[in-house]
PDB file of C-alpha atoms in Angstrom:
ATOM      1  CA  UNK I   1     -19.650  14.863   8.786  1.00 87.00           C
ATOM      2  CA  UNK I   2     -19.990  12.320   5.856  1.00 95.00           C
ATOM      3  CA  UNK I   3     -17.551  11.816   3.659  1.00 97.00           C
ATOM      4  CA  UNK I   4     -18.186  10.484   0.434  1.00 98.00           C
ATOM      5  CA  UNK I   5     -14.670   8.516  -1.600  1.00 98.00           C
ATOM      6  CA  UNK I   6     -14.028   5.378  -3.818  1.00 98.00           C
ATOM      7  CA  UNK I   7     -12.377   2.473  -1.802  1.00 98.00           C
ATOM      8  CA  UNK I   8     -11.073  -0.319  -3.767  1.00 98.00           C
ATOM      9  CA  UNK I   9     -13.338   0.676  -6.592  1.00 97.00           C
ATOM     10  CA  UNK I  10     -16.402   0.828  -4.762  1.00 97.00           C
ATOM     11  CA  UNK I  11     -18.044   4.059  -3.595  1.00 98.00           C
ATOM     12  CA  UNK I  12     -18.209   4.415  -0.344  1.00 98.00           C
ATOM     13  CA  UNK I  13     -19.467   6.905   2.572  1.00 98.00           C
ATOM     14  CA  UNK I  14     -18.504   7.492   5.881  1.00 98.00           C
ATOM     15  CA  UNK I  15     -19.730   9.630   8.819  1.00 97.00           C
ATOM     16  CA  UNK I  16     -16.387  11.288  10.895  1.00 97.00           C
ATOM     17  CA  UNK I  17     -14.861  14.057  11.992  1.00 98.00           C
ATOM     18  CA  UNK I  18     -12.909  15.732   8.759  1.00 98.00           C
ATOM     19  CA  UNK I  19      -9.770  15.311  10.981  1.00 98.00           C
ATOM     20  CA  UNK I  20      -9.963  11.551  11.712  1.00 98.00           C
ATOM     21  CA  UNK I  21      -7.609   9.493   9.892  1.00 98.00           C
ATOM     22  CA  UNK I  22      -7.954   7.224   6.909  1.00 98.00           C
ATOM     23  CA  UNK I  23      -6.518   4.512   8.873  1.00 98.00           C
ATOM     24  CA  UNK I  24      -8.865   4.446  11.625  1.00 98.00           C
ATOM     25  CA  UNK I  25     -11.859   4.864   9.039  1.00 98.00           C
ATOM     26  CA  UNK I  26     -10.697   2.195   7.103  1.00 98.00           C
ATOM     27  CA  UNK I  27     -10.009  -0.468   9.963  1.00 98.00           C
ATOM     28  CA  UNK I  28     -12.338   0.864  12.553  1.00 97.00           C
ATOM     29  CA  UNK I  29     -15.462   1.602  10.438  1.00 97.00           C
ATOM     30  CA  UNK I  30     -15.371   0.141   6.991  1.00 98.00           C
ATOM     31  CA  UNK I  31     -13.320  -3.161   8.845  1.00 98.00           C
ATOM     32  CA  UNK I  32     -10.477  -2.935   6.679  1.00 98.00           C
ATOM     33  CA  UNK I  33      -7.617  -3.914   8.369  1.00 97.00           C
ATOM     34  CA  UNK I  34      -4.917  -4.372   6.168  1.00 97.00           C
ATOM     35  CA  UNK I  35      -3.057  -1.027   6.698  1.00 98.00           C
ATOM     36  CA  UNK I  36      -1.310  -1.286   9.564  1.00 97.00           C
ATOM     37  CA  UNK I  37      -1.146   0.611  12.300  1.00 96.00           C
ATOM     38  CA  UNK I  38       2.976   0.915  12.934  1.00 94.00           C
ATOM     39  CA  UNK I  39       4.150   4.531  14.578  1.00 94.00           C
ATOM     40  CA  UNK I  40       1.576   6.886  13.918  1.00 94.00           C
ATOM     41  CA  UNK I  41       3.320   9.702  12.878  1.00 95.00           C
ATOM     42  CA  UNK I  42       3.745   8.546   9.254  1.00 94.00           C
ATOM     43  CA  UNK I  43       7.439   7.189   9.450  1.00 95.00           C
ATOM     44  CA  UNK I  44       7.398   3.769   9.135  1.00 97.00           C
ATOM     45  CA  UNK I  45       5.050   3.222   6.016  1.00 97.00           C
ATOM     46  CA  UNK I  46       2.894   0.022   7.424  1.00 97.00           C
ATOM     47  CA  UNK I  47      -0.464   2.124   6.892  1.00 98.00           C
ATOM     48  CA  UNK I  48       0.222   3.143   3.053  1.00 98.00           C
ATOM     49  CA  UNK I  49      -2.563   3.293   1.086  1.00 98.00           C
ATOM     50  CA  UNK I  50      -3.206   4.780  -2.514  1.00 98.00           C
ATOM     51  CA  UNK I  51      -4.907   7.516  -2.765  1.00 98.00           C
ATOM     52  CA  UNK I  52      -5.434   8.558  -6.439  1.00 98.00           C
ATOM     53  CA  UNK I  53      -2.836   6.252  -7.159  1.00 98.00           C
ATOM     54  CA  UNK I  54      -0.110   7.934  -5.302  1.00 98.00           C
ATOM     55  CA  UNK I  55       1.521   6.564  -1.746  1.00 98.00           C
ATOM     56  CA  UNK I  56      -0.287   7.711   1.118  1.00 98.00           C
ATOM     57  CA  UNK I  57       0.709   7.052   5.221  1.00 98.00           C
ATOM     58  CA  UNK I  58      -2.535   6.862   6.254  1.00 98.00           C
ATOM     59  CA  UNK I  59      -2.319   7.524   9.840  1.00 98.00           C
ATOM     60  CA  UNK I  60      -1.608  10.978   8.729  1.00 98.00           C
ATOM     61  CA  UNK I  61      -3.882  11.092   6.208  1.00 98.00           C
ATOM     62  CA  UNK I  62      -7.687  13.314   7.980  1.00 98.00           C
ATOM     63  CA  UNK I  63     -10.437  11.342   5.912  1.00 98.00           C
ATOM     64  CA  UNK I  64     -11.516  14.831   4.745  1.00 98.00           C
ATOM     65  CA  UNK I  65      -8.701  15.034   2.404  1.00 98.00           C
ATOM     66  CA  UNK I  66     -10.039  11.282   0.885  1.00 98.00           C
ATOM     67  CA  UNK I  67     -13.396  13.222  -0.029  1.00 98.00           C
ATOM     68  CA  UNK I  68     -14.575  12.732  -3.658  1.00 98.00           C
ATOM     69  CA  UNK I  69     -10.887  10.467  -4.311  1.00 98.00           C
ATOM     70  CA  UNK I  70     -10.255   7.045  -4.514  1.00 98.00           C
ATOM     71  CA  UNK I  71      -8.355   4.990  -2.636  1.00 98.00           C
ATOM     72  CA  UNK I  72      -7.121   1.482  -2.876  1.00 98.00           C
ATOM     73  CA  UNK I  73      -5.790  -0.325   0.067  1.00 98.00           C
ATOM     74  CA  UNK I  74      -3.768  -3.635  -0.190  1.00 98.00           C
ATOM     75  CA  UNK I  75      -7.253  -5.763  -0.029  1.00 97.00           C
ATOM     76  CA  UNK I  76      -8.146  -3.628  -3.552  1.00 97.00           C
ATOM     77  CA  UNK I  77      -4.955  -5.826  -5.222  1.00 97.00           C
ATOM     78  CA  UNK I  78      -5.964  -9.438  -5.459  1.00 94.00           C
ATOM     79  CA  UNK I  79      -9.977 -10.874  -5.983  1.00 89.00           C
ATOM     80  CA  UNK I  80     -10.833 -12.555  -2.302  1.00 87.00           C
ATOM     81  CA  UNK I  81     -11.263 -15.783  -4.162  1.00 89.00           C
ATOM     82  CA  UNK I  82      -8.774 -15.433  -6.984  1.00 88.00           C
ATOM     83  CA  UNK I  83      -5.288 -15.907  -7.285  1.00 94.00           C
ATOM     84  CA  UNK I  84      -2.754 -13.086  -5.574  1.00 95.00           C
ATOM     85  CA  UNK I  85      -1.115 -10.618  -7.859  1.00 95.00           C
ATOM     86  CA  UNK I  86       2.273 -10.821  -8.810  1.00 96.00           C
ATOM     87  CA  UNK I  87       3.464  -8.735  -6.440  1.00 97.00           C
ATOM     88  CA  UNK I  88       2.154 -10.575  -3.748  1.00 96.00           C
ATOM     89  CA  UNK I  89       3.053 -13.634  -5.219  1.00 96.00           C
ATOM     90  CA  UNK I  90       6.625 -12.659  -5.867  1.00 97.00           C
ATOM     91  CA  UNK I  91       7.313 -11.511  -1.910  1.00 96.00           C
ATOM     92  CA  UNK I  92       5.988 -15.158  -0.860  1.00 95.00           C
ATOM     93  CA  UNK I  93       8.446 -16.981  -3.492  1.00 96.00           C
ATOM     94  CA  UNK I  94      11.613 -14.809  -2.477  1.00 95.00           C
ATOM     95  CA  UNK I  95      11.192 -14.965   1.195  1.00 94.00           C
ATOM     96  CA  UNK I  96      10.312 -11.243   1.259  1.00 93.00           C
ATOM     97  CA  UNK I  97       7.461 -11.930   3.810  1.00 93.00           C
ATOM     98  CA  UNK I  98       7.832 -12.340   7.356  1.00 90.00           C
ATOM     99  CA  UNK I  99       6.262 -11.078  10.454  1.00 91.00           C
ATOM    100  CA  UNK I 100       4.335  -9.255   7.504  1.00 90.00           C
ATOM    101  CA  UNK I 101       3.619  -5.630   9.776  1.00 94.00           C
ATOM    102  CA  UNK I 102       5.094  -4.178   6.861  1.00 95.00           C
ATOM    103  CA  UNK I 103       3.713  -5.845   4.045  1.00 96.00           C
ATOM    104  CA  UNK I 104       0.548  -4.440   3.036  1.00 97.00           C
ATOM    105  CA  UNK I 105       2.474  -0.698   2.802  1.00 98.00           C
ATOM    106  CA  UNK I 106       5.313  -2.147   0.859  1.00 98.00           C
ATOM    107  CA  UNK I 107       2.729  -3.706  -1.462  1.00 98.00           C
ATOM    108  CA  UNK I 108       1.179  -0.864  -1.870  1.00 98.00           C
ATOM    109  CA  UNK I 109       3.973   1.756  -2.229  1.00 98.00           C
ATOM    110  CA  UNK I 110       5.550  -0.861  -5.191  1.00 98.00           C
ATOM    111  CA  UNK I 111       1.764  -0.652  -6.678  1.00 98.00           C
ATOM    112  CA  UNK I 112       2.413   2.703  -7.162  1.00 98.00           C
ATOM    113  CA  UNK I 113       5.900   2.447  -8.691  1.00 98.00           C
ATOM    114  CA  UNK I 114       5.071  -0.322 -11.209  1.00 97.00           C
ATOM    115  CA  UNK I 115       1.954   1.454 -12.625  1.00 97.00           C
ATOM    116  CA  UNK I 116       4.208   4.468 -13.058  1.00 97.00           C
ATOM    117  CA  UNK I 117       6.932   2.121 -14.585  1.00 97.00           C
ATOM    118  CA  UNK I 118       6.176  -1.422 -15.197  1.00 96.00           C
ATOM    119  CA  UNK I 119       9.999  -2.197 -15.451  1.00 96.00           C
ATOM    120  CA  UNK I 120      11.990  -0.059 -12.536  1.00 97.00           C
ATOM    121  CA  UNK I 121      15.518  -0.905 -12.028  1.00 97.00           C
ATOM    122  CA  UNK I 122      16.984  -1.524  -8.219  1.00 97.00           C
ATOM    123  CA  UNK I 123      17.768   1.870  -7.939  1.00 97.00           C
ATOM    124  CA  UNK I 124      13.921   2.928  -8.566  1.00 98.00           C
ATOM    125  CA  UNK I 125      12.816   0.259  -6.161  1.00 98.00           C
ATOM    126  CA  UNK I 126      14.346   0.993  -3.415  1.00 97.00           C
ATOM    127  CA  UNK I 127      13.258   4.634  -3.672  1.00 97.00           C
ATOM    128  CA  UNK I 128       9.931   3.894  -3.873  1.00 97.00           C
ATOM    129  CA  UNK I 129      10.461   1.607  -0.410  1.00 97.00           C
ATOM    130  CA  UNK I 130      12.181   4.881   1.357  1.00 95.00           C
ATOM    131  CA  UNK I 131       9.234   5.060   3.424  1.00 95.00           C
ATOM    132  CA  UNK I 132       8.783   1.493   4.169  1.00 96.00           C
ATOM    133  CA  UNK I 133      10.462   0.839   7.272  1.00 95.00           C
ATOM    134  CA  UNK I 134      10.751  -3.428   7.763  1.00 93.00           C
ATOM    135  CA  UNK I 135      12.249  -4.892  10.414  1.00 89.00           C
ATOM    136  CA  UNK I 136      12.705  -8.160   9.879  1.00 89.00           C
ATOM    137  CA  UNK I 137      13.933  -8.607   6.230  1.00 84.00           C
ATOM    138  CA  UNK I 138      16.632  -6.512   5.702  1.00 83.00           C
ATOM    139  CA  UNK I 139      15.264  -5.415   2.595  1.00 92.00           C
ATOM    140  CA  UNK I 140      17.298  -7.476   0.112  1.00 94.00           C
ATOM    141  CA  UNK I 141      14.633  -9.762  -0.899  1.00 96.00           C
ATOM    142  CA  UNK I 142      11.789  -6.993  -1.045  1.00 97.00           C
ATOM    143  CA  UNK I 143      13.969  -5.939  -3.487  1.00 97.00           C
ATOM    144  CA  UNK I 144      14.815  -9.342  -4.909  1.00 96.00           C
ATOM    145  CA  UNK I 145      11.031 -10.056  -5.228  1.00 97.00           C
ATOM    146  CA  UNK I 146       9.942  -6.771  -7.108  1.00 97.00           C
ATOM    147  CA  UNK I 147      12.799  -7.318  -9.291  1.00 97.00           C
ATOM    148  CA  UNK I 148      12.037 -10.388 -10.789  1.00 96.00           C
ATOM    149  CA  UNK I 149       8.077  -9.095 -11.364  1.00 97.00           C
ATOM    150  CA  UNK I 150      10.387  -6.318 -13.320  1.00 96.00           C
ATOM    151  CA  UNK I 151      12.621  -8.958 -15.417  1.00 92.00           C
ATOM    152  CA  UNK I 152       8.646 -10.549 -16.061  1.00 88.00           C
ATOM    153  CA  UNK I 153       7.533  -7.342 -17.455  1.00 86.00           C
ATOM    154  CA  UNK I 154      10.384  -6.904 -19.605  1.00 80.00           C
ATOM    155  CA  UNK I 155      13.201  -5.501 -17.004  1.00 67.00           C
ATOM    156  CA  UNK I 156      16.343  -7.183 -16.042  1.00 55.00           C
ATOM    157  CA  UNK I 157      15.883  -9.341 -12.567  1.00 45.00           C
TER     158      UNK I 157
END
């Protein structure tokens, strides 16, 4: 069945079963492979993806329910050929990258808190990470990171 959304800004249809999940749309058919597949049973939050604007674990996510919605995935933040944003940016300076299984659903799940508040305080931040598990940081400077792109909006870092 075809299934008509926004991705990234751009419309977009695909042909699938309503059940099939966003995530294997998105890397198997439209080559997007940024979402990560991590547990599949929407617990670890490597797949997240916006869908209108709000967090979404993709692996859990039937590509029926992305019908007529838009979606951004964590190739929608930064231009190919331009600079990254400052979210991405920040998580490179502060160390907050490593393996990097996690990364695109942490970008994307503090995406979603920042355009709700553009200055969240730690507390706020590491709520909106609840979801995100990552194994190899320990967190403290995921948090470090989104922080200071708070204290450059206005917040205290």
């Amino acid at each position: 069945m075809p299934h008509a959304f926004t991705l990234n800004e751009r419309p977009v249809e695909v042909d699938a079963p309503d059940m099939t999940p966003l995530l294997s749309v998105l890397r198997s058919r439209l080559g997007l492979t940024g979402a990560k597949p991590g547990c599949a049973e929407g617990r670890c939050g490597a797949c997240t993806v916006l869908v209108d604007d709000r967090p979404a674990v993709s692996c859990l996510t039937p590509v029926a329910l992305a019908q007529g919605r838009a979606v951004r995935t964590v190739e929608g933040l930064a231009d190919p050929d331009g600079p990254l944003n400052p979210l991405q940016d920040a998580l490179l300076e502060h160390g907050g990258v490593q393996c990097g299984a996690c990364t695109p659903g942490i970008l994307m799940s503090l995406t979603a808190l920042f355009e709700r508040n553009a200055t969240p305080d730690e507390a706020a931040i590491k709520e909106s990470l609840a979801g995100n598990i990552c194994r190899c940081t320990g967190y403290h400077k995921i948090v470090e990171a989104a922080l200071a792109v708070a204290g450059a909006n206005g917040g205290r870092s």
